[in-house]
Amino acid sequence: MLFLVRMDVKIPHDLPAAQADEIKAREKKYSQDLQRDGRWRHIWRVVGEYANYSVFDVQSNDELHQLLSQLPLFPYMDIHVTPLANHPSAIVQEGAPG
């Protein structure tokens, strides 16, 4: 199942810089591990914002929720999830069964 996810990060200004840096380092490792295993298919920065659009390829809504809620920056994020379906005019049918 493919999902488009927008993540807006809002780290509190009073969070100590060292703590914010440590959280960001864990976030980077976690997200890159998910990219390597294929579940986090794409990630794009939103220009001028501390935000991204990402495409996830997971087995279920529950799996996506679990992955997102384990993001180290999750407590500081507003997240919007859009389920995706194949479009009949697409040349390549992403994630389509057999």
mmCIF file with all atom_site columns, C-alpha atoms in Angstrom:
data_model
loop_
_atom_site.group_PDB
_atom_site.id
_atom_site.type_symbol
_atom_site.label_atom_id
_atom_site.label_alt_id
_atom_site.label_comp_id
_atom_site.label_asym_id
_atom_site.label_entity_id
_atom_site.label_seq_id
_atom_site.pdbx_PDB_ins_code
_atom_site.Cartn_x
_atom_site.Cartn_y
_atom_site.Cartn_z
_atom_site.occupancy
_atom_site.B_iso_or_equiv
_atom_site.pdbx_formal_charge
_atom_site.auth_seq_id
_atom_site.auth_comp_id
_atom_site.auth_asym_id
_atom_site.auth_atom_id
_atom_site.pdbx_PDB_model_num
ATOM 1  C CA . MET A 1 1  ? 0.000  0.000  0.000   1.00 0.00 ? 1  MET A CA 1
ATOM 2  C CA . LEU A 1 2  ? 1.344  3.398  -0.981  1.00 0.00 ? 2  LEU A CA 1
ATOM 3  C CA . PHE A 1 3  ? 0.881  6.499  1.154   1.00 0.00 ? 3  PHE A CA 1
ATOM 4  C CA . LEU A 1 4  ? 1.820  10.127 0.582   1.00 0.00 ? 4  LEU A CA 1
ATOM 5  C CA . VAL A 1 5  ? 2.808  11.653 3.911   1.00 0.00 ? 5  VAL A CA 1
ATOM 6  C CA . ARG A 1 6  ? 3.455  15.307 4.660   1.00 0.00 ? 6  ARG A CA 1
ATOM 7  C CA . MET A 1 7  ? 5.451  15.932 7.823   1.00 0.00 ? 7  MET A CA 1
ATOM 8  C CA . ASP A 1 8  ? 5.769  19.428 9.280   1.00 0.00 ? 8  ASP A CA 1
ATOM 9  C CA . VAL A 1 9  ? 8.357  19.638 12.051  1.00 0.00 ? 9  VAL A CA 1
ATOM 10 C CA . LYS A 1 10 ? 7.898  22.128 14.899  1.00 0.00 ? 10 LYS A CA 1
ATOM 11 C CA . ILE A 1 11 ? 10.737 21.765 17.383  1.00 0.00 ? 11 ILE A CA 1
ATOM 12 C CA . PRO A 1 12 ? 10.144 24.002 20.422  1.00 0.00 ? 12 PRO A CA 1
ATOM 13 C CA . HIS A 1 13 ? 12.482 26.988 20.573  1.00 0.00 ? 13 HIS A CA 1
ATOM 14 C CA . ASP A 1 14 ? 13.301 26.223 24.203  1.00 0.00 ? 14 ASP A CA 1
ATOM 15 C CA . LEU A 1 15 ? 14.518 22.670 23.487  1.00 0.00 ? 15 LEU A CA 1
ATOM 16 C CA . PRO A 1 16 ? 18.273 22.631 24.197  1.00 0.00 ? 16 PRO A CA 1
ATOM 17 C CA . ALA A 1 17 ? 20.324 22.557 20.990  1.00 0.00 ? 17 ALA A CA 1
ATOM 18 C CA . ALA A 1 18 ? 22.264 19.452 22.040  1.00 0.00 ? 18 ALA A CA 1
ATOM 19 C CA . GLN A 1 19 ? 19.020 17.554 22.679  1.00 0.00 ? 19 GLN A CA 1
ATOM 20 C CA . ALA A 1 20 ? 17.545 18.692 19.339  1.00 0.00 ? 20 ALA A CA 1
ATOM 21 C CA . ASP A 1 21 ? 20.741 17.622 17.529  1.00 0.00 ? 21 ASP A CA 1
ATOM 22 C CA . GLU A 1 22 ? 20.634 14.180 19.164  1.00 0.00 ? 22 GLU A CA 1
ATOM 23 C CA . ILE A 1 23 ? 16.988 13.695 18.178  1.00 0.00 ? 23 ILE A CA 1
ATOM 24 C CA . LYS A 1 24 ? 17.733 14.768 14.586  1.00 0.00 ? 24 LYS A CA 1
ATOM 25 C CA . ALA A 1 25 ? 20.644 12.299 14.384  1.00 0.00 ? 25 ALA A CA 1
ATOM 26 C CA . ARG A 1 26 ? 18.399 9.430  15.534  1.00 0.00 ? 26 ARG A CA 1
ATOM 27 C CA . GLU A 1 27 ? 15.710 10.588 13.071  1.00 0.00 ? 27 GLU A CA 1
ATOM 28 C CA . LYS A 1 28 ? 18.192 10.520 10.183  1.00 0.00 ? 28 LYS A CA 1
ATOM 29 C CA . LYS A 1 29 ? 19.390 7.001  11.020  1.00 0.00 ? 29 LYS A CA 1
ATOM 30 C CA . TYR A 1 30 ? 15.849 5.674  11.475  1.00 0.00 ? 30 TYR A CA 1
ATOM 31 C CA . SER A 1 31 ? 14.590 7.230  8.222   1.00 0.00 ? 31 SER A CA 1
ATOM 32 C CA . GLN A 1 32 ? 17.591 6.010  6.234   1.00 0.00 ? 32 GLN A CA 1
ATOM 33 C CA . ASP A 1 33 ? 17.120 2.464  7.572   1.00 0.00 ? 33 ASP A CA 1
ATOM 34 C CA . LEU A 1 34 ? 13.494 2.567  6.365   1.00 0.00 ? 34 LEU A CA 1
ATOM 35 C CA . GLN A 1 35 ? 14.638 3.911  2.988   1.00 0.00 ? 35 GLN A CA 1
ATOM 36 C CA . ARG A 1 36 ? 17.178 1.108  2.647   1.00 0.00 ? 36 ARG A CA 1
ATOM 37 C CA . ASP A 1 37 ? 14.582 -1.578 3.371   1.00 0.00 ? 37 ASP A CA 1
ATOM 38 C CA . GLY A 1 38 ? 12.186 -0.051 0.811   1.00 0.00 ? 38 GLY A CA 1
ATOM 39 C CA . ARG A 1 39 ? 9.351  1.023  3.071   1.00 0.00 ? 39 ARG A CA 1
ATOM 40 C CA . TRP A 1 40 ? 10.241 4.744  2.836   1.00 0.00 ? 40 TRP A CA 1
ATOM 41 C CA . ARG A 1 41 ? 10.346 4.978  -0.951  1.00 0.00 ? 41 ARG A CA 1
ATOM 42 C CA . HIS A 1 42 ? 10.805 8.727  -1.497  1.00 0.00 ? 42 HIS A CA 1
ATOM 43 C CA . ILE A 1 43 ? 11.467 11.856 0.543   1.00 0.00 ? 43 ILE A CA 1
ATOM 44 C CA . TRP A 1 44 ? 11.404 15.450 -0.703  1.00 0.00 ? 44 TRP A CA 1
ATOM 45 C CA . ARG A 1 45 ? 12.035 18.644 1.228   1.00 0.00 ? 45 ARG A CA 1
ATOM 46 C CA . VAL A 1 46 ? 9.413  21.394 1.005   1.00 0.00 ? 46 VAL A CA 1
ATOM 47 C CA . VAL A 1 47 ? 11.328 24.501 -0.076  1.00 0.00 ? 47 VAL A CA 1
ATOM 48 C CA . GLY A 1 48 ? 11.446 27.185 2.591   1.00 0.00 ? 48 GLY A CA 1
ATOM 49 C CA . GLU A 1 49 ? 9.814  25.043 5.290   1.00 0.00 ? 49 GLU A CA 1
ATOM 50 C CA . TYR A 1 50 ? 10.921 22.507 7.882   1.00 0.00 ? 50 TYR A CA 1
ATOM 51 C CA . ALA A 1 51 ? 8.704  19.933 6.186   1.00 0.00 ? 51 ALA A CA 1
ATOM 52 C CA . ASN A 1 52 ? 8.804  17.043 3.749   1.00 0.00 ? 52 ASN A CA 1
ATOM 53 C CA . TYR A 1 53 ? 6.645  14.967 1.481   1.00 0.00 ? 53 TYR A CA 1
ATOM 54 C CA . SER A 1 54 ? 7.389  11.258 1.590   1.00 0.00 ? 54 SER A CA 1
ATOM 55 C CA . VAL A 1 55 ? 6.037  8.123  -0.062  1.00 0.00 ? 55 VAL A CA 1
ATOM 56 C CA . PHE A 1 56 ? 5.781  4.987  2.056   1.00 0.00 ? 56 PHE A CA 1
ATOM 57 C CA . ASP A 1 57 ? 5.186  1.456  0.765   1.00 0.00 ? 57 ASP A CA 1
ATOM 58 C CA . VAL A 1 58 ? 3.847  -0.645 3.642   1.00 0.00 ? 58 VAL A CA 1
ATOM 59 C CA . GLN A 1 59 ? 1.468  -3.550 4.179   1.00 0.00 ? 59 GLN A CA 1
ATOM 60 C CA . SER A 1 60 ? -1.218 -1.736 6.188   1.00 0.00 ? 60 SER A CA 1
ATOM 61 C CA . ASN A 1 61 ? -2.467 1.421  7.856   1.00 0.00 ? 61 ASN A CA 1
ATOM 62 C CA . ASP A 1 62 ? -1.315 -0.036 11.155  1.00 0.00 ? 62 ASP A CA 1
ATOM 63 C CA . GLU A 1 63 ? 2.237  -0.588 9.882   1.00 0.00 ? 63 GLU A CA 1
ATOM 64 C CA . LEU A 1 64 ? 2.419  3.008  8.638   1.00 0.00 ? 64 LEU A CA 1
ATOM 65 C CA . HIS A 1 65 ? 1.133  4.303  11.967  1.00 0.00 ? 65 HIS A CA 1
ATOM 66 C CA . GLN A 1 66 ? 3.729  2.234  13.825  1.00 0.00 ? 66 GLN A CA 1
ATOM 67 C CA . LEU A 1 67 ? 6.583  3.513  11.617  1.00 0.00 ? 67 LEU A CA 1
ATOM 68 C CA . LEU A 1 68 ? 5.500  7.139  11.907  1.00 0.00 ? 68 LEU A CA 1
ATOM 69 C CA . SER A 1 69 ? 4.907  7.035  15.647  1.00 0.00 ? 69 SER A CA 1
ATOM 70 C CA . GLN A 1 70 ? 8.425  5.661  16.165  1.00 0.00 ? 70 GLN A CA 1
ATOM 71 C CA . LEU A 1 71 ? 10.046 8.629  14.419  1.00 0.00 ? 71 LEU A CA 1
ATOM 72 C CA . PRO A 1 72 ? 12.223 10.403 17.004  1.00 0.00 ? 72 PRO A CA 1
ATOM 73 C CA . LEU A 1 73 ? 10.761 13.756 15.854  1.00 0.00 ? 73 LEU A CA 1
ATOM 74 C CA . PHE A 1 74 ? 7.166  12.435 16.012  1.00 0.00 ? 74 PHE A CA 1
ATOM 75 C CA . PRO A 1 75 ? 6.284  14.437 19.166  1.00 0.00 ? 75 PRO A CA 1
ATOM 76 C CA . TYR A 1 76 ? 7.199  17.611 17.257  1.00 0.00 ? 76 TYR A CA 1
ATOM 77 C CA . MET A 1 77 ? 5.398  16.830 13.989  1.00 0.00 ? 77 MET A CA 1
ATOM 78 C CA . ASP A 1 78 ? 2.099  17.565 12.357  1.00 0.00 ? 78 ASP A CA 1
ATOM 79 C CA . ILE A 1 79 ? 1.500  14.676 9.939   1.00 0.00 ? 79 ILE A CA 1
ATOM 80 C CA . HIS A 1 80 ? -1.029 14.350 7.131   1.00 0.00 ? 80 HIS A CA 1
ATOM 81 C CA . VAL A 1 81 ? -1.462 10.963 5.417   1.00 0.00 ? 81 VAL A CA 1
ATOM 82 C CA . THR A 1 82 ? -3.025 10.402 1.990   1.00 0.00 ? 82 THR A CA 1
ATOM 83 C CA . PRO A 1 83 ? -3.577 6.811  0.770   1.00 0.00 ? 83 PRO A CA 1
ATOM 84 C CA . LEU A 1 84 ? -2.613 6.412  -2.896  1.00 0.00 ? 84 LEU A CA 1
ATOM 85 C CA . ALA A 1 85 ? -4.092 4.208  -5.611  1.00 0.00 ? 85 ALA A CA 1
ATOM 86 C CA . ASN A 1 86 ? -2.841 3.470  -9.095  1.00 0.00 ? 86 ASN A CA 1
ATOM 87 C CA . HIS A 1 87 ? -4.110 5.754  -11.833 1.00 0.00 ? 87 HIS A CA 1
ATOM 88 C CA . PRO A 1 88 ? -5.410 3.980  -14.956 1.00 0.00 ? 88 PRO A CA 1
ATOM 89 C CA . SER A 1 89 ? -3.427 6.337  -17.251 1.00 0.00 ? 89 SER A CA 1
ATOM 90 C CA . ALA A 1 90 ? -0.093 5.659  -15.531 1.00 0.00 ? 90 ALA A CA 1
ATOM 91 C CA . ILE A 1 91 ? 2.490  3.844  -17.669 1.00 0.00 ? 91 ILE A CA 1
ATOM 92 C CA . VAL A 1 92 ? 3.919  2.122  -14.591 1.00 0.00 ? 92 VAL A CA 1
ATOM 93 C CA . GLN A 1 93 ? 1.521  0.734  -12.010 1.00 0.00 ? 93 GLN A CA 1
ATOM 94 C CA . GLU A 1 94 ? 3.365  1.203  -8.698  1.00 0.00 ? 94 GLU A CA 1
ATOM 95 C CA . GLY A 1 95 ? 2.645  -1.345 -6.018  1.00 0.00 ? 95 GLY A CA 1
ATOM 96 C CA . ALA A 1 96 ? 0.012  -3.052 -8.158  1.00 0.00 ? 96 ALA A CA 1
ATOM 97 C CA . PRO A 1 97 ? -0.626 -6.702 -7.371  1.00 0.00 ? 97 PRO A CA 1
ATOM 98 C CA . GLY A 1 98 ? 0.737  -9.295 -9.866  1.00 0.00 ? 98 GLY A CA 1
#
